[in-house]
Amino acid sequence: MTPENWLTWFRDWLARHPLRQPPEFLGRNYTTEVLIRIKQSRPSPSSAFRWFSLPRFSFALGTVMACVLGVLVLLNSSDRSDTDVNETLELLEQVEPSGLLSLGEDSISDEDLLEDLQTLDETGLPSA
Amino acid sequence: MALDRAATADGTLSPVMATDTEIIQAVLGGDIDQYGELVNRYQLAAWKLAYGLVGNFEDAKELSQNGFVKAYRHLRQFRGKSRFSTWLYRIIVNECKDFFKAKARQPLTVSLSSDDPETDEPVLFEVADPAGNPRDAMEDKELAKKISRAIQKLPLKQQTAFVLCRLNGLSLEEASGAMGVRLGTIKAHLFRAMENLRESIQ
């Protein structure tokens, strides 16, 4: 059979043999089922807030919010105290740049201290 | 206004008179029940398209209904550049693609088994009445099985083009819109489909 003949034969065969007809489910029931599915899938206005009415969900949400708030407050205060200390140190450094604030350096030597005590001893205490 | 032309005396939309566009406008305006008229109009064509692709009554029903539901959900995106039916067919074709992906494309062994209780093979077409010549009826049924099997074995794009144009009677332009391909592409798919069927059947 040539392609042309085959095409003619096949078209003729398809014309005599249509697709099988669907059973009874098509028609009004089919349409009703589609509409029901559409209406069921539509979000109702209250559905977005429905979860908030559940006590367990509300409690869990409240706990999570409290934890988040607590962590945020702690982080914020910690940052602020660090910043305050740094700013104070910088300010003092500007006022007295000679290194008096350096904690590791002993500013009065033992000899100076001894000399001061001797001077005090020689001078005496007027009231004594 | 378009809606006014189809409106009845009491102000409601007359489904019989209304065009697809008028019904869509009414549905978008909140009258969901009007969508039922679109379902009534295209349910058989939608079912036939899905049935030609998946070859099973129940799956075809499920997939075509999915198509209608999906079309409703995206109705606002329908620009009216094509006919509603073309747009709907495209959605159903995509549903069927997803169906085949999910089932790893095994229509002959899985999804078609329930249509013919005598054998596990699909018969997509109406066959001759056995009350006539039984021998002719038997031969007719065997040929119908052979053709059905050959259609189901086509690559999906060729099968879709064949089902749309040859079984559902869409024009090439409508089929290209439904498949989302150019006119030349649909012609090529259809030509190859017919060639493959000829080789399979002869």
Tab-separated table of C-alpha atoms in Angstrom:
chain	number	residue	atom	x	y	z
A	1	MET	CA	0.000	0.000	0.000
A	2	THR	CA	1.472	3.348	-0.981
A	3	PRO	CA	1.610	6.151	1.587
A	4	GLU	CA	-1.172	8.007	-0.207
A	5	ASN	CA	-3.395	4.942	-0.356
A	6	TRP	CA	-2.626	4.159	3.243
A	7	LEU	CA	-3.516	7.691	4.328
A	8	THR	CA	-6.846	7.474	2.535
A	9	TRP	CA	-7.567	4.035	3.969
A	10	PHE	CA	-6.610	5.103	7.479
A	11	ARG	CA	-8.740	8.237	7.400
A	12	ASP	CA	-11.643	6.151	6.180
A	13	TRP	CA	-11.053	3.614	8.929
A	14	LEU	CA	-10.956	6.354	11.596
A	15	ALA	CA	-14.199	7.798	10.230
A	16	ARG	CA	-15.886	4.411	10.652
A	17	HIS	CA	-14.299	3.752	14.042
A	18	PRO	CA	-14.638	6.777	16.286
A	19	LEU	CA	-13.118	6.891	19.726
A	20	ARG	CA	-15.083	4.846	22.218
A	21	GLN	CA	-17.797	6.818	23.929
A	22	PRO	CA	-17.292	7.620	27.566
A	23	PRO	CA	-19.549	5.866	30.064
A	24	GLU	CA	-22.274	7.658	31.961
A	25	PHE	CA	-19.984	9.742	34.106
A	26	LEU	CA	-19.912	12.572	31.607
A	27	GLY	CA	-22.724	15.104	31.668
A	28	ARG	CA	-24.227	16.840	34.644
A	29	ASN	CA	-22.367	14.695	37.193
A	30	TYR	CA	-19.034	15.478	35.571
A	31	THR	CA	-19.782	19.198	35.692
A	32	THR	CA	-20.994	19.003	39.285
A	33	GLU	CA	-17.820	17.213	40.341
A	34	VAL	CA	-15.656	19.885	38.725
A	35	LEU	CA	-17.600	22.692	40.417
A	36	ILE	CA	-17.394	20.950	43.791
A	37	ARG	CA	-13.636	20.569	43.433
A	38	ILE	CA	-13.321	24.236	42.494
A	39	LYS	CA	-15.394	25.401	45.448
A	40	GLN	CA	-13.516	23.130	47.838
A	41	SER	CA	-10.171	24.423	46.646
A	42	ARG	CA	-11.139	28.077	47.076
A	43	PRO	CA	-9.608	29.560	50.223
A	44	SER	CA	-12.319	30.918	52.487
A	45	PRO	CA	-11.642	34.323	54.074
A	46	SER	CA	-11.519	32.876	57.559
A	47	SER	CA	-9.199	30.013	56.685
A	48	ALA	CA	-6.113	32.193	56.913
A	49	PHE	CA	-6.871	32.945	60.559
A	50	ARG	CA	-8.223	29.526	61.462
A	51	TRP	CA	-4.880	28.402	62.877
A	52	PHE	CA	-4.849	31.200	65.398
A	53	SER	CA	-7.951	29.819	67.051
A	54	LEU	CA	-6.209	26.554	67.878
A	55	PRO	CA	-4.871	26.727	71.480
A	56	ARG	CA	-1.844	24.521	70.879
A	57	PHE	CA	-0.794	26.541	67.851
A	58	SER	CA	-1.331	29.831	69.669
A	59	PHE	CA	0.714	28.650	72.641
A	60	ALA	CA	3.548	27.451	70.422
A	61	LEU	CA	3.499	30.664	68.434
A	62	GLY	CA	3.552	32.747	71.649
A	63	THR	CA	6.493	30.767	73.018
A	64	VAL	CA	8.479	31.136	69.828
A	65	MET	CA	7.764	34.872	69.690
A	66	ALA	CA	8.850	35.306	73.336
A	67	CYS	CA	12.092	33.413	72.696
A	68	VAL	CA	12.841	35.461	69.617
A	69	LEU	CA	12.159	38.692	71.473
A	70	GLY	CA	14.351	37.605	74.405
A	71	VAL	CA	17.255	36.728	72.125
A	72	LEU	CA	16.913	40.024	70.298
A	73	VAL	CA	16.915	42.021	73.550
A	74	LEU	CA	19.999	40.163	74.839
A	75	LEU	CA	21.876	40.670	71.613
A	76	ASN	CA	20.987	44.326	71.566
A	77	SER	CA	22.044	45.026	75.176
A	78	SER	CA	25.299	43.097	74.766
A	79	ASP	CA	26.187	45.088	71.698
A	80	ARG	CA	25.393	48.351	73.443
A	81	SER	CA	27.529	47.666	76.553
A	82	ASP	CA	30.500	46.701	74.416
A	83	THR	CA	30.080	49.838	72.394
A	84	ASP	CA	29.844	52.009	75.552
A	85	VAL	CA	33.055	50.598	77.032
A	86	ASN	CA	34.931	51.062	73.785
A	87	GLU	CA	33.731	54.637	73.442
A	88	THR	CA	34.737	55.461	77.042
A	89	LEU	CA	38.194	53.982	76.561
A	90	GLU	CA	38.701	55.942	73.370
A	91	LEU	CA	37.608	59.138	75.085
A	92	LEU	CA	39.969	58.638	78.028
A	93	GLU	CA	42.771	57.778	75.645
A	94	GLN	CA	42.257	61.103	73.922
A	95	VAL	CA	42.221	63.026	77.230
A	96	GLU	CA	45.360	61.294	78.637
A	97	PRO	CA	47.370	59.810	75.831
A	98	SER	CA	50.451	59.146	78.031
A	99	GLY	CA	49.398	55.653	78.792
A	100	LEU	CA	48.165	56.149	82.334
A	101	LEU	CA	45.271	53.942	81.593
A	102	SER	CA	47.507	51.135	80.683
A	103	LEU	CA	46.727	48.476	83.204
A	104	GLY	CA	49.955	46.489	82.934
A	105	GLU	CA	52.340	49.378	83.785
A	106	ASP	CA	53.140	50.273	87.398
A	107	SER	CA	53.132	54.089	87.490
A	108	ILE	CA	54.966	54.565	90.908
A	109	SER	CA	58.271	52.777	91.455
A	110	ASP	CA	59.354	51.343	94.826
A	111	GLU	CA	62.215	53.884	95.134
A	112	ASP	CA	59.862	56.814	94.655
A	113	LEU	CA	57.557	55.376	97.248
A	114	LEU	CA	60.432	54.938	99.750
A	115	GLU	CA	61.587	58.482	99.106
A	116	ASP	CA	58.158	59.839	99.691
A	117	LEU	CA	57.874	57.946	102.973
A	118	GLN	CA	61.267	59.209	104.175
A	119	THR	CA	60.328	62.766	103.337
A	120	LEU	CA	57.133	62.314	105.225
A	121	ASP	CA	59.028	60.844	108.190
A	122	GLU	CA	61.525	63.729	108.293
A	123	THR	CA	58.859	66.311	107.986
A	124	GLY	CA	56.863	64.652	110.679
A	125	LEU	CA	53.337	64.930	111.439
A	126	PRO	CA	52.534	68.256	113.019
A	127	SER	CA	49.585	66.956	114.855
A	128	ALA	CA	51.627	64.063	116.363
B	1	MET	CA	-21.282	45.796	26.675
B	2	ALA	CA	-20.804	42.143	25.727
B	3	LEU	CA	-22.417	40.841	28.865
B	4	ASP	CA	-25.554	42.833	28.238
B	5	ARG	CA	-26.197	41.070	24.981
B	6	ALA	CA	-26.336	37.706	26.698
B	7	ALA	CA	-28.183	38.909	29.753
B	8	THR	CA	-31.732	37.799	30.268
B	9	ALA	CA	-34.609	39.987	31.371
B	10	ASP	CA	-33.886	39.396	35.051
B	11	GLY	CA	-30.280	40.476	34.570
B	12	THR	CA	-28.681	37.041	34.859
B	13	LEU	CA	-26.408	35.633	32.176
B	14	SER	CA	-28.058	33.210	29.791
B	15	PRO	CA	-25.571	30.342	29.466
B	16	VAL	CA	-26.999	29.138	26.179
B	17	MET	CA	-26.653	32.501	24.481
B	18	ALA	CA	-23.413	33.615	26.070
B	19	THR	CA	-20.065	33.302	24.351
B	20	ASP	CA	-17.073	31.798	26.114
B	21	THR	CA	-15.652	35.276	26.703
B	22	GLU	CA	-18.888	36.495	28.264
B	23	ILE	CA	-19.035	33.493	30.558
B	24	ILE	CA	-15.415	33.971	31.572
B	25	GLN	CA	-16.113	37.609	32.434
B	26	ALA	CA	-19.060	36.530	34.549
B	27	VAL	CA	-16.966	33.893	36.329
B	28	LEU	CA	-14.202	36.403	37.007
B	29	GLY	CA	-16.865	38.698	38.366
B	30	GLY	CA	-17.668	36.111	41.034
B	31	ASP	CA	-20.366	33.966	39.446
B	32	ILE	CA	-18.581	30.627	39.737
B	33	ASP	CA	-21.590	28.566	38.731
B	34	GLN	CA	-21.342	30.017	35.226
B	35	TYR	CA	-18.138	28.042	34.854
B	36	GLY	CA	-20.323	24.957	34.742
B	37	GLU	CA	-21.510	26.034	31.303
B	38	LEU	CA	-17.938	26.019	30.018
B	39	VAL	CA	-17.481	22.566	31.517
B	40	ASN	CA	-20.674	21.398	29.819
B	41	ARG	CA	-19.501	22.739	26.479
B	42	TYR	CA	-16.023	21.227	26.450
B	43	GLN	CA	-16.144	18.197	28.706
B	44	LEU	CA	-16.512	15.672	25.887
B	45	ALA	CA	-13.694	17.169	23.818
B	46	ALA	CA	-11.523	17.430	26.919
B	47	TRP	CA	-12.248	13.842	27.859
B	48	LYS	CA	-11.579	12.578	24.320
B	49	LEU	CA	-8.240	14.365	24.251
B	50	ALA	CA	-7.169	12.834	27.548
B	51	TYR	CA	-8.552	9.428	26.571
B	52	GLY	CA	-6.700	9.457	23.255
B	53	LEU	CA	-3.474	10.114	25.155
B	54	VAL	CA	-3.795	7.893	28.226
B	55	GLY	CA	-6.245	5.317	26.847
B	56	ASN	CA	-8.169	4.755	30.053
B	57	PHE	CA	-11.684	5.932	30.923
B	58	GLU	CA	-11.094	6.785	34.562
B	59	ASP	CA	-7.684	8.382	34.080
B	60	ALA	CA	-9.106	10.431	31.202
B	61	LYS	CA	-11.911	11.644	33.436
B	62	GLU	CA	-9.529	12.548	36.244
B	63	LEU	CA	-7.061	14.332	33.982
B	64	SER	CA	-9.683	16.260	32.043
B	65	GLN	CA	-11.338	17.368	35.292
B	66	ASN	CA	-7.937	18.414	36.602
B	67	GLY	CA	-7.619	20.488	33.454
B	68	PHE	CA	-10.899	22.280	34.100
B	69	VAL	CA	-9.980	22.977	37.728
B	70	LYS	CA	-6.548	24.274	36.736
B	71	ALA	CA	-8.072	26.419	33.994
B	72	TYR	CA	-10.422	27.968	36.550
B	73	ARG	CA	-7.575	28.732	38.943
B	74	HIS	CA	-5.625	30.505	36.198
B	75	LEU	CA	-8.603	32.072	34.478
B	76	ARG	CA	-7.336	35.597	35.128
B	77	GLN	CA	-4.237	34.761	33.099
B	78	PHE	CA	-6.352	33.863	30.063
B	79	ARG	CA	-5.873	36.820	27.712
B	80	GLY	CA	-8.352	35.739	25.090
B	81	LYS	CA	-5.728	35.675	22.348
B	82	SER	CA	-6.729	32.101	21.567
B	83	ARG	CA	-10.008	30.298	22.052
B	84	PHE	CA	-10.773	29.073	25.551
B	85	SER	CA	-10.927	25.516	24.235
B	86	THR	CA	-7.399	25.747	22.804
B	87	TRP	CA	-6.122	27.091	26.098
B	88	LEU	CA	-7.925	24.303	27.953
B	89	TYR	CA	-6.487	21.628	25.635
B	90	ARG	CA	-3.014	22.905	26.332
B	91	ILE	CA	-3.574	22.567	30.053
B	92	ILE	CA	-4.892	19.028	29.595
B	93	VAL	CA	-1.953	18.057	27.391
B	94	ASN	CA	0.368	19.226	30.171
B	95	GLU	CA	-1.659	17.263	32.717
B	96	CYS	CA	-1.226	14.163	30.577
B	97	LYS	CA	2.513	14.793	30.257
B	98	ASP	CA	2.794	14.950	34.025
B	99	PHE	CA	0.697	11.796	34.258
B	100	PHE	CA	3.090	9.935	31.969
B	101	LYS	CA	6.091	11.217	33.867
B	102	ALA	CA	4.560	9.980	37.095
B	103	LYS	CA	3.751	6.597	35.657
B	104	ALA	CA	7.023	6.290	33.765
B	105	ARG	CA	5.024	5.983	30.569
B	106	GLN	CA	3.598	2.488	30.911
B	107	PRO	CA	0.141	2.896	29.395
B	108	LEU	CA	-0.097	-0.526	27.813
B	109	THR	CA	0.687	-2.548	30.870
B	110	VAL	CA	-0.832	-0.425	33.596
B	111	SER	CA	-3.349	2.199	32.717
B	112	LEU	CA	-5.187	0.468	29.909
B	113	SER	CA	-5.803	-2.888	31.429
B	114	SER	CA	-9.325	-2.244	32.645
B	115	ASP	CA	-10.895	-1.133	29.362
B	116	ASP	CA	-11.097	-4.483	27.705
B	117	PRO	CA	-12.070	-7.218	30.135
B	118	GLU	CA	-11.272	-9.972	27.632
B	119	THR	CA	-7.647	-9.051	27.192
B	120	ASP	CA	-5.225	-6.636	28.762
B	121	GLU	CA	-4.916	-4.648	25.558
B	122	PRO	CA	-6.452	-1.270	24.909
B	123	VAL	CA	-9.105	-0.673	22.312
B	124	LEU	CA	-9.520	3.032	21.799
B	125	PHE	CA	-12.104	2.761	19.039
B	126	GLU	CA	-15.635	1.586	18.585
B	127	VAL	CA	-15.587	-1.783	16.804
B	128	ALA	CA	-18.153	-3.582	14.697
B	129	ASP	CA	-21.183	-5.057	16.366
B	130	PRO	CA	-20.565	-8.767	17.066
B	131	ALA	CA	-24.176	-9.428	16.077
B	132	GLY	CA	-23.108	-9.057	12.447
B	133	ASN	CA	-20.545	-11.372	10.890
B	134	PRO	CA	-18.546	-12.694	13.880
B	135	ARG	CA	-15.444	-13.227	11.772
B	136	ASP	CA	-15.521	-9.649	10.510
B	137	ALA	CA	-16.143	-8.438	14.002
B	138	MET	CA	-13.152	-10.377	15.287
B	139	GLU	CA	-10.906	-9.048	12.555
B	140	ASP	CA	-12.207	-5.554	13.121
B	141	LYS	CA	-11.450	-5.785	16.815
B	142	GLU	CA	-7.975	-7.161	16.189
B	143	LEU	CA	-7.242	-4.309	13.823
B	144	ALA	CA	-8.603	-1.793	16.313
B	145	LYS	CA	-6.309	-3.252	18.955
B	146	LYS	CA	-3.351	-3.102	16.614
B	147	ILE	CA	-3.997	0.526	15.733
B	148	SER	CA	-4.611	1.448	19.379
B	149	ARG	CA	-1.356	-0.228	20.382
B	150	ALA	CA	0.527	1.577	17.618
B	151	ILE	CA	-0.895	4.942	18.709
B	152	GLN	CA	0.088	4.345	22.310
B	153	LYS	CA	3.630	3.455	21.261
B	154	LEU	CA	4.164	6.726	19.407
B	155	PRO	CA	6.514	9.265	20.971
B	156	LEU	CA	4.449	11.610	23.115
B	157	LYS	CA	4.669	14.649	20.844
B	158	GLN	CA	3.681	12.648	17.789
B	159	GLN	CA	0.918	10.960	19.737
B	160	THR	CA	-0.397	14.307	20.962
B	161	ALA	CA	-0.391	15.787	17.477
B	162	PHE	CA	-2.174	12.710	16.124
B	163	VAL	CA	-4.810	12.678	18.864
B	164	LEU	CA	-5.487	16.396	18.540
B	165	CYS	CA	-5.736	16.497	14.742
B	166	ARG	CA	-6.934	13.051	13.736
B	167	LEU	CA	-9.028	11.922	16.692
B	168	ASN	CA	-10.297	15.230	18.077
B	169	GLY	CA	-10.601	16.986	14.729
B	170	LEU	CA	-8.642	20.107	15.637
B	171	SER	CA	-7.170	22.190	12.851
B	172	LEU	CA	-3.404	22.398	12.583
B	173	GLU	CA	-3.522	25.951	13.961
B	174	GLU	CA	-5.580	24.905	16.957
B	175	ALA	CA	-3.334	21.907	17.578
B	176	SER	CA	-0.218	24.068	17.429
B	177	GLY	CA	-1.807	26.376	20.005
B	178	ALA	CA	-2.762	23.442	22.199
B	179	MET	CA	0.749	22.018	22.072
B	180	GLY	CA	2.505	25.370	22.234
B	181	VAL	CA	4.599	24.712	19.139
B	182	ARG	CA	4.849	26.315	15.722
B	183	LEU	CA	2.686	25.284	12.831
B	184	GLY	CA	5.601	23.678	10.990
B	185	THR	CA	6.485	21.648	14.050
B	186	ILE	CA	2.992	20.239	14.420
B	187	LYS	CA	2.992	19.306	10.727
B	188	ALA	CA	6.272	17.462	11.189
B	189	HIS	CA	4.990	15.620	14.289
B	190	LEU	CA	1.834	14.638	12.466
B	191	PHE	CA	3.708	13.445	9.385
B	192	ARG	CA	6.084	11.321	11.454
B	193	ALA	CA	3.180	9.955	13.477
B	194	MET	CA	1.387	8.821	10.343
B	195	GLU	CA	4.573	7.267	8.985
B	196	ASN	CA	5.222	5.399	12.223
B	197	LEU	CA	1.636	4.178	12.337
B	198	ARG	CA	1.847	2.975	8.745
B	199	GLU	CA	5.004	1.006	9.535
B	200	SER	CA	3.503	-0.442	12.705
B	201	ILE	CA	0.195	-1.459	11.186
B	202	GLN	CA	1.324	-2.824	7.830
